[in-house]
Amino acid sequence: MAKAVLVDLTRCIGCRGCQVSCKQWNERKGLKTSFHGDFTNPVKLNADTYTRIRFVEAESKSRPVWSFVKEQCFHCQNPACVSACPVGALQKSAAGPVCYDFDKCVGCRYCMIACPFGIPKYEWDKAQNPWVQKCGFCAERIAEGGLPACVKTCPTSTMLFDERDAVVAEAKKRMAAHPGKYVDHIYGLSEAGGTSWMYISAVPFDRLGFRSVPCEELPQYTWDVLQHVPLKAAGIAAVLGGIAYLRNRGANEEKRS
């Protein structure tokens, strides 16, 4: 069964250990190795930051409180980014992650437009062979029976990794046991037709900057458009596929030289 993660925002202390472990595991730029382990927290997700902790000062029970919000790809059950990709560079795996194939990507950035959460980011600063980048849900670690790097690192058990049904059941259990602690909403349970990353919180999600996303699967809108131009779409896919082949061949030759 597909895996999922429950993020309990009432437990997050903003230590950003998840950011450090994510950058280390994925070998992304921007991680300093100072004595204090400090690094710059970007203002938003980018091509080198797959996950980040966002600090929000919001009001809870008539008093201002700091909330810490972990951001990353939601890994939708039926992803709009997958349906929008003309060359199949993005695929939803049976294990839960939405996986990205660098060799197929042609940089069209349709996935960025299609994503209702605004997650995929482009390597704008790269002149040669730029890619789209996003959290891969540590698919390789999950395949080997391990935990995602961010989940394993968290010192406060903010994240629960399990099968999706078990994650949903635990979220409902916590909310029922502490009705005054949590708002009555599991973000990601229904948004975009359901996601693999879900949240519970003491502060309403709109105050934390979460997007208001339709509670229905979104790929149907992609196909409503593509069905009118099937031959053109196929032609575009063939052309873009050829571009990907030539670009990847050039990159490989550059590596060999």
CSV table of C-alpha atoms in Angstrom, one decimal, residues 5 39 56 78-79 114 133 138 143 151 158 170 177 197 201 234 236 241 251 256:
chain,number,residue,atom,x,y,z
A,5,VAL,CA,3.3,11.2,6.2
A,39,PHE,CA,22.6,27.9,7.2
A,56,VAL,CA,4.5,32.1,10.9
A,78,ASN,CA,-3.5,11.7,-8.6
A,79,PRO,CA,-1.0,14.4,-9.5
A,114,ALA,CA,-0.2,22.5,-13.2
A,133,GLN,CA,13.6,20.1,-9.0
A,138,CYS,CA,13.2,9.8,-0.6
A,143,ALA,CA,12.1,1.2,-1.6
A,151,VAL,CA,11.3,12.0,9.0
A,158,THR,CA,6.5,15.8,14.2
A,170,GLU,CA,-3.9,8.4,13.5
A,177,ALA,CA,-8.6,12.7,21.8
A,197,TRP,CA,1.5,14.4,3.0
A,201,SER,CA,-2.7,22.0,13.3
A,234,ALA,CA,1.6,13.7,-29.7
A,236,ILE,CA,4.8,18.1,-29.4
A,241,GLY,CA,11.4,13.9,-26.6
A,251,ALA,CA,25.5,16.2,-21.3
A,256,ARG,CA,33.1,11.8,-20.7
